[in-house]
Coordinates of C-alpha atoms and ligand atoms in Angstrom, one line a residue:
M1 CA 191.4 -6.1 -96.8
E2 CA 191.5 -5.0 -100.5
T3 CA 190.6 -7.5 -103.4
E4 CA 190.2 -7.4 -107.0
F5 CA 187.2 -9.1 -109.0
E6 CA 187.2 -9.7 -112.7
G7 CA 183.5 -9.0 -113.2
F8 CA 180.6 -6.9 -111.7
V9 CA 179.8 -6.5 -108.2
I10 CA 175.9 -6.9 -107.4
A11 CA 174.6 -5.5 -104.1
G12 CA 171.7 -7.6 -102.9
A13 CA 170.5 -11.1 -103.4
G14 CA 166.9 -10.4 -104.0
I15 CA 164.9 -11.0 -107.2
A16 CA 166.8 -8.2 -109.1
G17 CA 170.3 -9.2 -107.8
L18 CA 170.0 -12.9 -108.5
A19 CA 168.3 -12.4 -111.9
T20 CA 170.9 -10.0 -112.9
A21 CA 173.7 -12.2 -111.8
L22 CA 172.0 -15.1 -113.7
A23 CA 171.6 -13.1 -117.0
L24 CA 175.1 -11.7 -116.8
H25 CA 176.1 -15.6 -116.4
R26 CA 174.3 -16.6 -119.3
V27 CA 176.1 -14.0 -121.5
G28 CA 179.5 -15.1 -120.1
I29 CA 180.0 -11.9 -117.7
K30 CA 181.1 -12.8 -114.2
S31 CA 179.5 -11.4 -111.1
L32 CA 179.8 -11.5 -107.3
V33 CA 176.5 -11.0 -105.5
L34 CA 176.9 -9.4 -101.9
E35 CA 173.9 -10.0 -99.6
Q36 CA 173.8 -8.5 -96.2
A37 CA 171.6 -11.3 -94.7
E38 CA 172.9 -14.8 -93.7
S39 CA 170.7 -16.7 -96.3
L40 CA 168.2 -16.0 -99.0
R41 CA 165.5 -13.7 -97.6
A42 CA 162.2 -15.4 -99.0
T43 CA 159.9 -13.3 -96.8
G44 CA 156.4 -12.4 -98.3
G45 CA 155.2 -15.8 -99.4
G46 CA 154.5 -15.5 -103.2
L47 CA 154.1 -12.9 -106.0
G48 CA 152.0 -12.8 -109.1
V49 CA 154.1 -13.6 -112.1
W50 CA 152.9 -12.1 -115.5
T51 CA 153.5 -12.6 -119.0
N52 CA 156.3 -10.1 -119.4
A53 CA 158.2 -11.7 -116.3
W54 CA 157.6 -15.2 -118.0
K55 CA 159.5 -13.9 -121.0
A56 CA 162.4 -12.8 -118.9
L57 CA 162.4 -16.2 -117.1
T58 CA 162.5 -18.0 -120.3
A59 CA 165.4 -15.8 -121.4
L60 CA 167.0 -17.0 -118.1
G61 CA 166.3 -20.6 -118.8
I62 CA 164.3 -21.3 -115.6
A63 CA 160.6 -20.6 -116.8
D64 CA 159.8 -24.3 -117.3
Q65 CA 160.9 -25.6 -113.9
L66 CA 159.0 -22.8 -112.2
R67 CA 155.8 -23.7 -114.4
E68 CA 156.0 -27.3 -113.3
Q69 CA 156.3 -26.1 -109.6
H70 CA 153.4 -23.7 -110.2
P71 CA 150.9 -25.5 -112.2
V72 CA 147.9 -23.2 -111.4
L73 CA 147.3 -20.8 -114.4
L74 CA 145.1 -18.1 -113.2
Q75 CA 142.0 -17.7 -115.3
S76 CA 140.5 -14.3 -114.2
F77 CA 141.1 -11.1 -112.4
E78 CA 138.1 -10.3 -110.0
L79 CA 137.6 -6.9 -108.6
I80 CA 135.0 -7.2 -105.8
S81 CA 133.7 -4.1 -104.1
L82 CA 132.2 -5.3 -100.9
D83 CA 131.3 -1.7 -100.2
Q84 CA 128.8 -1.6 -103.1
G85 CA 128.3 -5.4 -103.5
M86 CA 129.7 -5.1 -106.9
T87 CA 132.0 -7.6 -109.0
R88 CA 133.9 -7.0 -112.1
N89 CA 135.6 -10.1 -113.7
F90 CA 138.3 -9.7 -116.3
S91 CA 139.3 -12.9 -118.2
I92 CA 143.1 -13.5 -118.2
Q93 CA 142.7 -17.0 -119.8
A94 CA 145.7 -17.2 -122.2
S95 CA 143.2 -18.1 -125.0
D96 CA 141.3 -14.8 -124.5
S97 CA 144.0 -12.3 -123.6
G98 CA 147.2 -14.2 -124.4
H99 CA 148.3 -13.5 -120.7
E100 CA 149.9 -16.0 -118.4
L101 CA 149.7 -15.3 -114.7
R102 CA 150.8 -17.7 -111.8
C103 CA 151.4 -17.1 -108.4
V104 CA 155.0 -18.1 -107.7
K105 CA 156.4 -18.8 -104.2
R106 CA 159.0 -16.2 -103.6
A107 CA 161.4 -18.9 -102.1
A108 CA 161.0 -21.1 -105.1
L109 CA 161.9 -18.2 -107.6
L110 CA 165.0 -17.1 -105.4
E111 CA 166.1 -20.7 -105.2
A112 CA 165.7 -21.4 -108.9
L113 CA 167.8 -18.2 -109.6
A114 CA 170.4 -19.1 -107.1
T115 CA 170.9 -22.7 -108.0
A116 CA 171.4 -21.7 -111.7
L117 CA 174.4 -19.7 -110.8
P118 CA 177.8 -20.9 -110.7
P119 CA 179.1 -22.0 -107.1
D120 CA 180.3 -19.2 -104.9
T121 CA 178.6 -16.3 -106.7
I122 CA 176.7 -15.3 -103.7
K123 CA 178.4 -14.0 -100.6
Y124 CA 176.2 -13.9 -97.4
N125 CA 176.8 -11.6 -94.4
C126 CA 178.2 -9.1 -96.7
K127 CA 176.8 -5.7 -96.1
V128 CA 177.7 -3.0 -98.7
L129 CA 178.4 0.3 -96.9
R130 CA 179.4 2.5 -99.8
V131 CA 180.6 2.5 -103.4
R132 CA 183.0 4.8 -105.1
Q133 CA 184.8 5.2 -108.5
S134 CA 188.3 3.7 -108.7
L135 CA 191.3 5.4 -110.2
S136 CA 192.7 2.2 -111.3
S137 CA 192.5 1.7 -115.1
K138 CA 191.5 -1.8 -115.0
Y139 CA 188.8 -1.7 -112.3
S140 CA 186.7 1.4 -112.3
S141 CA 184.6 0.9 -109.1
E142 CA 185.2 0.1 -105.5
T143 CA 182.8 -1.4 -103.0
E144 CA 183.5 -1.1 -99.4
L145 CA 181.8 -3.7 -97.1
E146 CA 180.9 -3.2 -93.3
D147 CA 183.8 -5.4 -92.5
G148 CA 186.3 -3.1 -94.1
T149 CA 186.8 -5.2 -97.1
V150 CA 187.1 -3.1 -100.3
I151 CA 186.5 -4.9 -103.6
R152 CA 187.7 -3.4 -106.9
A153 CA 185.6 -4.4 -109.9
K154 CA 184.6 -3.7 -113.4
G155 CA 181.3 -2.1 -112.1
V156 CA 178.6 -2.3 -109.4
I157 CA 175.0 -3.0 -109.9
G158 CA 172.7 -1.8 -107.0
C159 CA 170.0 -4.4 -106.4
D160 CA 169.7 -3.5 -102.6
G161 CA 166.1 -2.7 -102.5
V162 CA 164.2 0.5 -101.4
R163 CA 166.9 1.7 -99.0
S164 CA 169.6 1.2 -101.7
V165 CA 173.0 2.5 -100.7
V166 CA 174.2 2.2 -104.3
S167 CA 171.3 4.3 -105.8
Q168 CA 170.8 6.8 -102.8
G169 CA 174.5 7.0 -101.7
F170 CA 176.4 6.9 -104.9
L171 CA 174.0 7.7 -107.7
G172 CA 172.4 10.3 -105.8
L173 CA 168.8 9.2 -106.6
P174 CA 166.1 10.6 -104.3
A175 CA 164.8 8.3 -101.7
P176 CA 161.5 6.7 -102.3
T177 CA 158.3 8.4 -100.9
S178 CA 155.9 6.5 -98.6
A179 CA 152.4 5.9 -100.3
G180 CA 150.9 6.4 -96.9
R181 CA 149.7 2.7 -97.0
C182 CA 150.9 -0.4 -95.6
G183 CA 151.0 -4.0 -97.0
I184 CA 150.9 -7.3 -95.3
R185 CA 151.4 -10.5 -97.0
G186 CA 151.3 -14.3 -96.0
L187 CA 151.0 -17.8 -97.3
A188 CA 147.9 -19.8 -95.9
T189 CA 148.0 -23.6 -96.1
Y190 CA 144.8 -25.7 -96.2
A191 CA 145.8 -29.4 -95.4
D192 CA 142.5 -30.7 -97.2
G193 CA 142.8 -28.1 -100.0
H194 CA 141.5 -24.6 -100.4
G195 CA 139.0 -25.0 -103.1
A196 CA 139.5 -21.5 -104.3
S197 CA 139.0 -20.6 -108.0
P198 CA 142.0 -20.1 -110.1
S199 CA 141.6 -16.4 -110.0
L200 CA 143.5 -13.3 -108.7
Q201 CA 140.8 -11.6 -106.4
M202 CA 140.8 -8.3 -104.9
H203 CA 138.1 -7.3 -102.3
F204 CA 137.5 -3.8 -101.1
L205 CA 135.9 -2.8 -97.9
N206 CA 136.1 0.3 -96.0
G207 CA 139.5 1.4 -97.3
V208 CA 141.0 -2.1 -96.8
T209 CA 142.0 -4.3 -99.8
F210 CA 142.2 -8.1 -99.4
G211 CA 143.8 -9.9 -102.4
R212 CA 144.4 -13.6 -102.8
M213 CA 145.8 -16.1 -105.4
P214 CA 146.2 -19.8 -105.3
V215 CA 149.7 -21.1 -105.6
N216 CA 148.7 -24.8 -105.8
D217 CA 145.6 -26.9 -104.5
K218 CA 146.8 -26.4 -100.8
E219 CA 148.4 -23.0 -100.7
L220 CA 146.9 -19.4 -101.0
F221 CA 149.0 -16.4 -101.1
W222 CA 147.2 -13.4 -99.7
F223 CA 147.9 -9.8 -99.1
I224 CA 146.1 -6.9 -97.3
V225 CA 146.5 -3.2 -98.2
R226 CA 145.5 -0.5 -95.8
N227 CA 146.0 3.2 -95.4
P228 CA 147.3 4.9 -93.4
P229 CA 149.9 2.4 -91.7
P230 CA 149.1 2.2 -88.0
Q231 CA 150.6 4.6 -85.4
D232 CA 152.6 1.7 -83.9
Y233 CA 153.8 0.3 -87.2
A234 CA 157.4 0.0 -86.1
E235 CA 156.6 -2.3 -83.2
I236 CA 153.9 -4.4 -85.1
S237 CA 156.1 -5.0 -88.4
H238 CA 158.8 -6.4 -86.2
D239 CA 156.5 -8.9 -84.3
P240 CA 154.7 -11.6 -86.5
L241 CA 152.3 -12.3 -83.6
R242 CA 151.3 -8.7 -83.7
I243 CA 151.2 -8.7 -87.5
R244 CA 148.8 -11.7 -87.2
E245 CA 146.5 -9.9 -84.8
F246 CA 146.5 -6.5 -86.7
S247 CA 145.6 -8.5 -89.9
S248 CA 142.7 -10.2 -88.1
S249 CA 141.6 -6.8 -86.9
L250 CA 141.7 -5.3 -90.5
L251 CA 139.5 -8.2 -91.8
K252 CA 136.9 -8.2 -88.9
D253 CA 134.1 -7.1 -91.2
F254 CA 135.1 -9.4 -94.3
P255 CA 133.3 -12.6 -95.0
S256 CA 134.4 -15.6 -92.8
Q257 CA 136.2 -17.4 -95.7
I258 CA 138.4 -14.5 -96.0
K259 CA 139.1 -14.0 -92.3
D260 CA 139.9 -17.8 -92.0
V261 CA 143.2 -17.2 -94.0
I262 CA 145.0 -15.7 -91.1
G263 CA 144.6 -18.5 -88.7
L264 CA 146.0 -20.9 -91.6
T265 CA 149.0 -18.8 -92.3
A266 CA 152.5 -19.9 -90.9
T267 CA 153.8 -17.0 -88.6
D268 CA 157.3 -17.1 -90.5
S269 CA 155.5 -16.2 -93.9
L270 CA 153.9 -13.1 -92.6
N271 CA 155.5 -9.8 -93.6
M272 CA 154.5 -6.3 -93.3
A273 CA 156.0 -3.0 -94.9
V274 CA 155.1 0.4 -95.6
L275 CA 154.6 0.8 -99.3
R276 CA 157.1 3.1 -100.9
F277 CA 157.3 4.3 -104.5
K278 CA 159.3 6.7 -106.7
W279 CA 157.5 9.7 -108.4
P280 CA 157.9 9.5 -112.1
W281 CA 159.9 12.9 -112.3
D282 CA 162.5 11.5 -109.9
I283 CA 163.2 8.9 -112.5
L284 CA 163.1 11.3 -115.3
N285 CA 165.2 14.1 -113.7
N286 CA 168.0 11.7 -112.2
S287 CA 170.5 9.5 -114.0
A288 CA 170.2 5.9 -112.9
Y289 CA 173.9 5.3 -114.0
K290 CA 177.2 7.0 -113.3
G291 CA 180.5 5.9 -114.5
S292 CA 180.4 2.1 -114.1
V293 CA 177.8 1.9 -111.5
T294 CA 173.9 1.5 -112.1
A295 CA 171.0 -0.1 -110.2
A296 CA 168.0 -2.4 -110.9
G297 CA 164.6 -3.3 -109.4
D298 CA 163.3 -1.4 -106.1
A299 CA 166.7 0.3 -105.7
V300 CA 165.8 2.3 -108.9
H301 CA 162.2 2.2 -109.4
P302 CA 160.1 1.0 -106.4
M303 CA 156.3 1.1 -107.1
T304 CA 153.2 0.3 -105.0
P305 CA 152.1 -3.3 -105.4
D306 CA 148.9 -2.4 -107.2
L307 CA 149.9 -3.9 -110.6
A308 CA 151.9 -6.6 -109.0
Q309 CA 154.8 -5.6 -111.1
G310 CA 157.7 -4.8 -108.9
G311 CA 159.3 -8.1 -109.1
N312 CA 158.3 -8.8 -112.7
S313 CA 160.0 -5.6 -113.8
A314 CA 163.1 -6.4 -111.8
L315 CA 163.4 -9.5 -114.0
E316 CA 162.9 -7.3 -117.1
D317 CA 165.8 -5.1 -115.9
A318 CA 168.1 -8.2 -115.5
I319 CA 167.6 -9.1 -119.2
V320 CA 168.0 -5.7 -120.7
L321 CA 171.1 -4.9 -118.5
A322 CA 172.9 -8.1 -119.4
R323 CA 172.0 -7.7 -123.1
C324 CA 173.4 -4.1 -123.2
L325 CA 176.5 -5.1 -121.3
A326 CA 177.1 -8.2 -123.5
E327 CA 176.6 -6.3 -126.7
T328 CA 178.7 -3.3 -125.8
L329 CA 181.6 -5.3 -124.2
N330 CA 181.7 -7.6 -127.3
G331 CA 181.8 -4.8 -129.8
R332 CA 184.6 -3.0 -128.3
S333 CA 188.1 -2.5 -129.8
N334 CA 191.3 -3.3 -127.9
A335 CA 191.9 0.6 -127.8
D336 CA 188.8 1.3 -125.9
N337 CA 189.0 2.2 -122.2
E338 CA 186.9 -0.5 -120.4
G339 CA 185.4 1.8 -118.0
Q340 CA 184.0 4.1 -120.7
I341 CA 182.7 1.0 -122.5
V342 CA 180.9 -0.2 -119.4
E343 CA 179.4 3.4 -119.0
K344 CA 178.3 3.3 -122.6
A345 CA 176.5 0.0 -121.9
L346 CA 174.8 1.4 -118.7
K347 CA 173.6 4.4 -120.6
K348 CA 172.0 2.3 -123.2
Y349 CA 170.4 0.1 -120.5
V350 CA 169.0 3.2 -118.7
D351 CA 167.9 5.0 -121.9
E352 CA 166.0 1.7 -122.9
M353 CA 164.2 1.2 -119.5
K354 CA 163.6 4.7 -118.3
W355 CA 160.3 5.3 -119.9
R356 CA 159.0 1.7 -118.8
W357 CA 159.9 2.6 -115.3
V358 CA 158.2 5.9 -115.5
W359 CA 155.0 4.2 -116.9
L360 CA 155.0 1.4 -114.3
V361 CA 155.4 3.6 -111.2
S362 CA 152.7 6.1 -112.5
Q363 CA 150.3 3.4 -113.4
A364 CA 150.7 1.6 -110.1
Y365 CA 150.3 4.7 -108.2
I366 CA 147.0 5.8 -110.0
T367 CA 145.6 2.3 -109.8
G368 CA 146.4 2.3 -106.0
V369 CA 144.7 5.6 -105.5
V370 CA 141.6 4.4 -107.2
Q371 CA 141.4 0.9 -105.9
Q372 CA 142.3 1.8 -102.2
G373 CA 140.5 5.1 -101.7
S374 CA 138.5 5.3 -98.6
S375 CA 136.8 8.6 -99.5
R376 CA 133.3 8.5 -100.7
F377 CA 134.4 10.2 -103.9
I378 CA 137.2 7.9 -104.9
R379 CA 134.9 4.9 -104.0
F380 CA 132.4 6.4 -106.3
I381 CA 134.9 6.8 -109.1
R382 CA 136.2 3.2 -108.5
D383 CA 132.7 1.5 -108.4
N384 CA 131.1 3.4 -111.1
I385 CA 133.9 4.3 -113.6
A386 CA 137.0 2.0 -113.0
L387 CA 135.2 -1.1 -112.4
K388 CA 132.6 -0.7 -115.0
F389 CA 134.5 0.6 -118.0
R390 CA 137.9 -0.8 -117.9
S391 CA 138.5 -3.4 -120.7
P392 CA 140.8 -6.5 -120.0
K393 CA 143.2 -5.1 -122.7
D394 CA 143.8 -1.9 -120.8
M395 CA 143.8 -3.6 -117.3
F396 CA 146.7 -5.9 -118.3
I397 CA 148.7 -3.7 -120.8
H398 CA 151.5 -3.5 -118.3
A399 CA 152.1 -7.2 -118.8
T400 CA 152.5 -7.0 -122.6
Y401 CA 156.1 -5.5 -122.5
D402 CA 158.7 -7.7 -124.0
C403 CA 162.2 -7.4 -122.6
G404 CA 163.6 -9.5 -125.5
T405 CA 166.3 -12.4 -125.2
L406 CA 169.8 -12.6 -124.3
P407 CA 172.4 -12.8 -126.9
T408 CA 174.5 -15.9 -127.4
V409 CA 178.2 -14.6 -127.1
N410 CA 181.7 -15.5 -126.3
P411 CA 182.7 -15.4 -122.6
I412 CA 184.0 -11.8 -121.7
Ligands
LIG501 C1 152.4 -6.5 -100.4 C2 153.2 -6.5 -101.6 C3 152.8 -7.5 -102.6 C4 153.7 -7.6 -103.8 N1 153.2 -8.4 -104.9 C5 154.0 -8.4 -105.9 C6 153.5 -9.2 -107.0 O1 152.6 -9.9 -106.9 N2 154.3 -9.2 -108.1 C7 155.4 -8.6 -108.2 O2 156.2 -8.6 -109.2 N3 155.9 -7.8 -107.3 C8 155.2 -7.7 -106.0 N4 155.7 -6.9 -105.1 C9 156.9 -6.2 -105.3 C10 158.1 -7.0 -105.0 O3 158.1 -7.6 -103.9 C11 159.4 -6.3 -105.1 O4 159.3 -5.3 -106.2 C12 160.7 -7.1 -105.4 O5 160.8 -7.9 -104.3 C13 162.0 -6.2 -105.5 O6 163.0 -7.0 -105.5 P1 164.5 -6.5 -105.4 O7 165.5 -7.5 -105.6 O8 164.6 -5.2 -106.3 O9 164.5 -5.8 -103.8 P2 164.4 -6.8 -102.5 O10 163.6 -7.9 -102.7 O11 164.1 -5.8 -101.5 O12 165.9 -7.3 -102.4 C14 167.1 -6.5 -101.9 C15 168.0 -7.5 -101.4 O13 169.2 -6.5 -101.1 C16 169.6 -6.9 -99.8 N5 170.4 -5.7 -99.3 C17 169.9 -4.5 -98.9 N6 170.7 -3.6 -98.6 C18 171.8 -4.2 -98.6 C19 173.2 -3.8 -98.4 N7 173.5 -2.5 -98.0 N8 174.2 -4.7 -98.7 C20 173.9 -6.0 -99.2 N9 172.7 -6.4 -99.3 C21 171.7 -5.5 -99.2 C22 168.3 -7.3 -99.0 O14 168.8 -8.0 -97.8 C23 167.5 -7.9 -99.8 O15 167.9 -9.3 -100.0 C24 154.9 -6.7 -104.0 C25 155.3 -5.9 -102.8 C26 154.5 -5.7 -101.8 C27 155.0 -5.0 -100.5

């Protein structure tokens, strides 16, 4: 079956896909989000949402409802080396550093984005197989789905995550590299309250990192990062019971209040993944747009989770991309070829974001190498230099980025 769509096709209904659809909707541009799963995928429990992402959520018009649902404003970032018995505390109190960090439930974020979209914007059970350029003068891209449907549209935005068929298949971007580490995430529920301090804590012991942030009084989002992934990673990662067992084994030498989180975590919130990232030169040496096709979020700049910025930066992409499209499409003359105008807008988006992506993937990688290192040398650097001499200003510099606002425009 062949169909035509008067707007942009977005592959993937994760944070990047839904935020891009909502940003386009806010500037009057239609989109159709194609998601391979049968419903929203809210795996992974929660995520840290920093100042830069709150700016994007404000532009999208959903910041205040998420703040109401997530009242805990985190006050400090604590790095705790159990290897050395050393703690470093960085204040992130809004009054000290000007930063806002809250732990937001992934499901709440996806639902807030999805419910703000016009009805029928998201189509589930739609797996994108490939994308190609179209020869039609009106619709410059074609998206082919697994069931054989072909959708012609003004353009395609690949928000289909680390294994993106849009960025790796059509744009020709290199596949991400394994960081040689794996991450496990979960959401623990304490019926009588967890009593945890309003802080993002990271504990390091024997090459294992345990992090945790309160979502509210009763729920605590936690993650474990360990290198290397276990040999039987493929089997463990598909079986929540084995993820639970493996998590307990990683935490066996940690204090008991940390070990307790595993037993208090619902099986369906457990998630395990090999951490993947893009080398900065892969971003610099390859174009993230071609014709009327581009990508956003993990599809173009996957990063290790050491800055807690992967999802945050996907929100930034959405705002910048929608602004570039709205401004360029509104400024066109009737004589302009629409495909060329879209390409001009996508170039503007990629030019504006490229160095931000390079900086984030590099900074996250370096932070991970230093924080996660299990060799004595790296632990020495972490405990004697990184933990002692970093200032809050340089710790949180990644969160000062301002993606700007969305223009008020006539529907396109
Ligand atoms: C341990 C860990 C902790 C993290 N902590 C944080 C944090 O605190 N803060 C933060 O900002 N980020 C964090 N991240 C990173 C964050 O989770 C990701 O960067 C973010 O989810 C990327 O969103 P996305 O929409 O680009 O991709 P995804 O979330 O991967 O979404 C892609 C979507 O596309 C769909 N899809 C894929 N292929 C196709 C196809 N062919 N056709 C149709 N649909 C398709 C998928 O089903 C999925 O729904 C963390 C990551 C890990 C691993």
